[in-house]
Coordinates of C-alpha atoms in Angstrom, one line a residue:
M807 CA -12.3 -6.4 36.9
R808 CA -15.3 -4.1 36.2
S809 CA -16.4 -1.0 37.9
E810 CA -19.1 1.6 37.4
V811 CA -17.2 4.2 39.4
P812 CA -14.6 6.1 37.3
M813 CA -11.1 5.5 38.5
K814 CA -8.7 8.4 38.8
A815 CA -5.3 8.3 37.0
N816 CA -3.2 8.3 40.2
E817 CA -5.3 5.4 41.6
L818 CA -4.8 3.3 38.5
I819 CA -1.1 4.0 38.5
E820 CA -0.8 3.1 42.2
R821 CA -2.7 -0.2 41.6
Y822 CA -0.5 -1.0 38.6
S823 CA 2.6 -0.2 40.5
S824 CA 1.5 -2.7 43.2
G825 CA 1.3 -5.5 40.7
E826 CA -2.3 -5.3 39.3
T827 CA -2.4 -5.5 35.5
H828 CA -5.9 -6.4 34.6
F829 CA -8.2 -3.4 34.1
N830 CA -10.7 -5.0 31.7
G831 CA -14.0 -3.3 31.0
L832 CA -13.3 -0.1 33.0
K833 CA -14.9 3.1 31.9
L834 CA -12.1 5.7 31.9
P835 CA -13.1 8.2 29.2
G836 CA -10.7 11.2 29.1
I837 CA -8.3 9.8 31.6
N838 CA -4.9 11.5 31.6
L839 CA -2.0 9.1 31.6
V840 CA 0.6 11.2 29.9
G841 CA 4.1 9.6 30.1
A842 CA 2.8 6.8 32.3
D843 CA 4.8 3.5 32.6
L844 CA 2.1 0.9 31.9
I845 CA 4.1 -1.9 30.2
G846 CA 2.0 -5.0 29.8
I847 CA -1.2 -3.5 31.2
I848 CA -4.5 -5.1 30.1
F849 CA -7.3 -2.8 29.1
N850 CA -9.5 -5.3 27.1
E851 CA -13.0 -3.9 26.3
A852 CA -12.2 -0.8 28.4
D853 CA -13.8 2.6 27.5
L854 CA -10.8 4.9 27.0
H855 CA -12.6 7.4 24.7
G856 CA -10.6 10.6 24.5
A857 CA -7.9 9.4 26.9
N858 CA -4.4 10.9 26.8
F859 CA -1.6 8.4 26.6
L860 CA 0.9 10.9 25.2
L861 CA 4.5 9.4 25.4
A862 CA 3.2 6.6 27.6
Y863 CA 5.0 3.2 27.8
L864 CA 2.4 0.6 26.6
N865 CA 4.8 -2.1 25.3
R866 CA 2.9 -5.5 25.1
A867 CA -0.2 -3.9 26.5
S868 CA -3.6 -5.4 25.6
F869 CA -6.4 -3.2 24.3
T870 CA -8.6 -5.8 22.5
Q871 CA -12.1 -4.5 21.7
A872 CA -11.3 -1.3 23.6
N873 CA -12.9 2.0 22.8
L874 CA -10.0 4.3 21.9
V875 CA -11.9 6.8 19.8
E876 CA -10.1 10.2 19.7
T877 CA -7.5 8.9 22.1
N878 CA -4.1 10.7 22.0
L879 CA -1.4 8.1 21.7
S880 CA 1.2 10.4 20.1
G881 CA 4.7 9.2 20.8
A882 CA 3.5 6.3 22.9
N883 CA 5.4 3.0 22.8
L884 CA 2.9 0.3 21.7
S885 CA 5.5 -2.2 20.4
Q886 CA 4.0 -5.7 20.4
A887 CA 0.8 -4.4 21.9
D888 CA -2.5 -6.2 21.1
L889 CA -5.1 -3.7 19.7
S890 CA -7.1 -6.3 17.8
G891 CA -10.7 -5.3 17.3
A892 CA -10.2 -2.0 19.0
D893 CA -11.9 1.2 17.9
L894 CA -9.2 3.8 17.1
R895 CA -11.4 6.1 14.9
S896 CA -9.9 9.6 14.8
A897 CA -7.2 8.7 17.3
I898 CA -3.9 10.5 17.2
L899 CA -0.9 8.3 16.9
H900 CA 1.7 10.8 15.6
G901 CA 5.1 9.2 16.0
A902 CA 3.7 6.2 17.9
I903 CA 5.7 3.0 18.0
L904 CA 3.6 0.1 16.9
Q905 CA 6.3 -2.3 15.8
G906 CA 5.1 -5.8 15.8
A907 CA 1.7 -4.7 17.1
N908 CA -1.5 -6.7 16.5
L909 CA -4.0 -4.4 14.8
R910 CA -6.2 -7.1 13.2
D911 CA -9.8 -6.0 12.6
T912 CA -9.0 -2.7 14.1
D913 CA -11.0 0.4 13.1
I914 CA -8.4 3.1 12.4
T915 CA -10.5 5.3 10.1
L916 CA -9.5 9.0 10.0
A917 CA -6.7 8.3 12.5
I918 CA -3.5 10.3 12.4
L919 CA -0.4 8.0 12.1
L920 CA 2.0 10.6 10.9
D921 CA 5.6 9.2 11.1
A922 CA 4.3 6.2 13.1
N923 CA 6.5 3.0 13.3
L924 CA 4.4 0.1 12.1
V925 CA 7.3 -2.2 11.2
A926 CA 6.1 -5.9 11.0
A927 CA 2.6 -4.8 12.4
D928 CA -0.3 -7.1 11.7
L929 CA -3.0 -5.0 10.0
R930 CA -5.1 -7.8 8.4
G931 CA -8.7 -6.8 8.2
A932 CA -8.0 -3.3 9.6
D933 CA -10.0 -0.3 8.3
L934 CA -7.5 2.5 7.6
S935 CA -9.8 4.4 5.2
G936 CA -9.1 8.2 5.3
A937 CA -6.2 7.7 7.8
T938 CA -3.0 9.8 7.5
L939 CA 0.1 7.8 7.4
T940 CA 2.5 10.4 5.9
G941 CA 6.1 9.3 6.5
A942 CA 5.0 6.2 8.4
C943 CA 7.2 3.1 8.3
L944 CA 5.3 -0.1 7.4
R945 CA 8.3 -2.3 6.4
G946 CA 7.2 -6.0 6.5
A947 CA 3.7 -5.1 7.7
N948 CA 1.1 -7.7 7.0
M949 CA -2.1 -6.3 5.3
R950 CA -2.9 -9.4 3.3
Q951 CA -6.5 -10.0 2.4
E952 CA -7.5 -13.3 4.0
K953 CA -10.7 -14.1 2.1
K954 CA -13.0 -12.4 -0.3
S955 CA -15.3 -10.9 2.4
Y956 CA -12.5 -9.8 4.6
Y957 CA -10.7 -6.7 3.4
T958 CA -8.0 -4.5 4.7
N959 CA -9.4 -1.2 3.8
L960 CA -7.0 1.6 2.9
Q961 CA -9.3 3.6 0.7
A962 CA -8.2 7.3 0.2
V963 CA -5.5 6.8 2.9
N964 CA -2.6 9.2 2.8
L965 CA 0.7 7.3 2.6
T966 CA 2.8 10.0 1.2
K967 CA 6.5 9.1 1.5
A968 CA 5.5 6.1 3.7
D969 CA 8.0 3.2 3.8
L970 CA 6.2 0.0 2.8
Q971 CA 9.2 -2.0 1.6
G972 CA 8.5 -5.7 1.7
A973 CA 5.0 -5.2 3.1
N974 CA 2.4 -7.9 2.3
M975 CA -0.6 -6.0 0.9
K976 CA -2.1 -8.8 -1.2
G977 CA -5.7 -8.0 -2.1
V978 CA -5.8 -4.7 -0.2
D979 CA -8.2 -1.9 -1.2
L980 CA -6.0 1.2 -1.9
S981 CA -8.3 2.9 -4.3
R982 CA -7.8 6.7 -4.4
A983 CA -4.9 6.3 -1.9
N984 CA -2.1 8.9 -1.9
L985 CA 1.1 7.0 -2.3
T986 CA 3.2 9.8 -3.7
G987 CA 6.9 9.1 -3.2
A988 CA 6.1 6.0 -1.1
N989 CA 8.6 3.1 -0.9
L990 CA 6.9 0.0 -2.1
K991 CA 10.1 -1.8 -3.1
E992 CA 9.5 -5.6 -3.2
A993 CA 6.1 -5.2 -1.7
N994 CA 3.4 -7.8 -2.4
L995 CA 0.4 -6.0 -4.0
R996 CA -1.0 -8.9 -5.9
D997 CA -4.7 -8.6 -6.6
S998 CA -4.8 -5.2 -4.9
D999 CA -7.2 -2.4 -5.9
L1000 CA -5.2 0.8 -6.8
R1001 CA -7.8 2.4 -9.0
K1002 CA -7.3 6.2 -9.2
A1003 CA -4.5 6.0 -6.7
D1004 CA -1.6 8.5 -6.9
L1005 CA 1.7 6.7 -7.1
T1006 CA 3.7 9.7 -8.5
D1007 CA 7.4 9.0 -7.9
A1008 CA 6.7 5.9 -5.9
N1009 CA 9.3 3.2 -5.7
L1010 CA 7.8 -0.1 -6.9
K1011 CA 11.1 -1.8 -7.8
G1012 CA 10.8 -5.6 -7.8
A1013 CA 7.2 -5.3 -6.5
L1014 CA 4.7 -8.2 -7.0
L1015 CA 1.8 -6.6 -8.9
T1016 CA 0.2 -9.6 -10.6
D1017 CA -3.5 -9.0 -11.4
T1018 CA -3.4 -5.6 -9.6
N1019 CA -5.9 -3.0 -10.8
F1020 CA -4.3 0.3 -11.6
T1021 CA -7.1 1.6 -13.8
G1022 CA -7.0 5.4 -13.9
A1023 CA -4.0 5.5 -11.5
K1024 CA -1.2 8.1 -11.7
L1025 CA 2.3 6.6 -11.9
T1026 CA 4.2 9.5 -13.3
G1027 CA 7.9 9.1 -12.6
A1028 CA 7.3 5.9 -10.7
N1029 CA 10.0 3.2 -10.6
L1030 CA 8.7 -0.2 -11.8
T1031 CA 12.1 -1.7 -12.5
N1032 CA 11.9 -5.5 -12.5
A1033 CA 8.3 -5.4 -11.2
N1034 CA 5.9 -8.2 -12.0
L1035 CA 2.8 -6.8 -13.6
V1036 CA 1.4 -9.9 -15.3
R1037 CA -2.3 -9.4 -16.2
A1038 CA -2.3 -6.0 -14.4
Q1039 CA -5.2 -3.7 -15.3
M1040 CA -3.6 -0.4 -16.3
S1041 CA -5.9 1.2 -18.8
H1042 CA -6.2 5.0 -18.7
T1043 CA -3.1 5.2 -16.4
D1044 CA -0.8 8.2 -16.4
M1045 CA 2.7 6.6 -16.6
V1046 CA 4.7 9.5 -18.2
G1047 CA 8.4 9.0 -17.6
V1048 CA 8.0 5.8 -15.7
M1049 CA 11.1 3.6 -15.2
A1050 CA 10.0 0.0 -16.0
K1051 CA 13.2 -1.5 -17.2
G1052 CA 13.1 -5.3 -17.0
S1053 CA 9.5 -5.4 -15.9
V1054 CA 7.1 -8.2 -16.8
M1055 CA 3.8 -7.0 -18.3
T1056 CA 2.7 -10.0 -20.2
H1057 CA -1.1 -10.0 -20.8
A1058 CA -1.4 -6.6 -19.1
D1059 CA -4.1 -4.2 -20.2
L1060 CA -2.4 -0.8 -21.0
S1061 CA -5.0 0.4 -23.4
R1062 CA -5.3 4.2 -23.5
A1063 CA -2.4 4.6 -21.0
N1064 CA 0.0 7.4 -21.3
L1065 CA 3.6 6.0 -21.4
S1066 CA 5.2 8.9 -23.0
Q1067 CA 9.0 9.0 -22.4
A1068 CA 8.8 5.8 -20.4
N1069 CA 11.8 3.4 -20.1
L1070 CA 10.6 -0.1 -21.0
D1071 CA 14.0 -1.5 -22.1
L1072 CA 14.4 -5.3 -21.6
S1073 CA 10.7 -5.5 -20.5
R1074 CA 8.5 -8.5 -21.4
M1075 CA 5.1 -7.3 -22.7
N1076 CA 4.0 -10.3 -24.7
H1077 CA 0.3 -10.4 -25.5
A1078 CA -0.2 -7.0 -23.7
D1079 CA -2.9 -4.6 -24.9
L1080 CA -1.4 -1.2 -25.7
S1081 CA -4.2 -0.1 -28.1
R1082 CA -4.7 3.7 -28.3
S1083 CA -1.8 4.2 -25.8
N1084 CA 0.6 7.1 -26.0
L1085 CA 4.1 5.6 -26.3
S1086 CA 5.7 8.7 -27.9
G1087 CA 9.4 8.9 -27.0
A1088 CA 9.3 5.7 -25.0
S1089 CA 12.2 3.3 -25.1
F1090 CA 11.6 -0.4 -25.8
K1091 CA 15.2 -1.5 -26.5
D1092 CA 15.6 -5.3 -26.4
A1093 CA 12.0 -5.6 -25.2
E1094 CA 9.8 -8.7 -25.8
L1095 CA 6.6 -7.5 -27.6
V1096 CA 5.4 -10.7 -29.1
E1097 CA 1.7 -10.5 -30.2
V1098 CA 1.3 -7.1 -28.6
F1099 CA -1.8 -5.2 -29.6
L1100 CA -0.8 -1.7 -30.7
A1101 CA -3.9 -0.7 -32.6
K1102 CA -3.9 3.1 -33.0
A1103 CA -1.0 3.4 -30.5
N1104 CA 1.2 6.5 -30.8
L1105 CA 4.8 5.4 -31.2
M1106 CA 6.2 8.6 -32.6
G1107 CA 9.9 8.8 -31.8
A1108 CA 9.9 5.6 -29.8
N1109 CA 13.1 3.6 -29.6
L1110 CA 12.4 -0.1 -30.6
T1111 CA 16.0 -1.1 -31.2
Q1112 CA 16.3 -4.9 -31.3
A1113 CA 12.8 -5.3 -29.9
N1114 CA 10.9 -8.5 -30.7
L1115 CA 7.6 -7.5 -32.4
T1116 CA 6.7 -10.9 -33.8
R1117 CA 3.0 -11.1 -34.7
A1118 CA 2.4 -7.7 -33.1
E1119 CA -0.5 -5.6 -34.4
L1120 CA 1.1 -2.5 -35.9
M1121 CA -1.0 -1.8 -38.9
S1122 CA -2.8 1.3 -37.5
A1123 CA 0.0 2.4 -35.1
N1124 CA 1.8 5.8 -35.6
L1125 CA 5.5 4.9 -36.2
T1126 CA 6.6 8.4 -37.3
G1127 CA 10.2 8.8 -36.4
A1128 CA 10.3 5.5 -34.5
I1129 CA 13.7 3.7 -34.3
L1130 CA 13.4 0.1 -35.5
R1131 CA 17.0 -0.8 -36.0
G1132 CA 17.5 -4.6 -35.5
A1133 CA 13.9 -5.0 -34.5
T1134 CA 12.1 -8.2 -35.4
M1135 CA 9.0 -7.1 -37.2
P1136 CA 5.5 -8.7 -37.1
D1137 CA 6.3 -10.8 -40.2
G1138 CA 9.5 -12.2 -38.6
R1139 CA 11.9 -10.1 -40.7
V1140 CA 14.6 -8.2 -38.9
R1141 CA 15.0 -4.5 -39.8
D1142 CA 18.4 -3.2 -40.8

């Protein structure tokens, strides 16, 4: 149903209450529907610019291709709603419930999603660049990149203390994102772009980070226990005090990284590039370091007890004060 005459809020609610659900293509900019019960309503391609849906019930509603720029959806219940292709630029969704919602190809740039519930939401192809998702819950959300020209954009997004446990973020652009204290436990970030992202104190335990680009990222105090970082690009990263026990970093590039005081016990770093890296005070107990490139690396005070350094490049490394008890040296001999 299309109309050129703006409909008033009370008229829309009356018509909905009498059983009408299709309001496609209507022009309703600025309409005030605070707390309205509009479960299952259909607003496809409607112009709802600046509308107020504060605390509204919009479960299973459909807003495909709708104009929701600067719309207030704070506290609204949009569980299982279809917002695919909608324009949510600068919208306010503080505390909104978007559990299981379809947000594919949605423009959510600069939107406020503080403490929003996005559990199991479909965000494939969504543009969240510059959005604020502090404290948001995205457990099990799907942000997977579908193809090379089809990106889920989270550039410079604020995900401070967000819950992303188990989220599928394969190939997502998170460059310069703020993920301080975020929960990324067991998340899939394979092939993702995390260049210059801030992951201070983030929980990446058991995360899939194969081929992920962390160049210039900050991972101070992060938890990478049992994480898979095969072929990860981590040059120039700040990883002071990182917990990476049992992690797999084979063929990873950690050149010029700062891993001072890091815990890398039981890690597998075979063929990794650690040239010019700062490994002072780091712990590599029982680590696999076969053919690791440690040219000009700083290993002052590092603990390499029972580490396997077979064919590792150690000639120009600084080993002052390093503990090598029981370690297998590059020539295959075991140190007393």
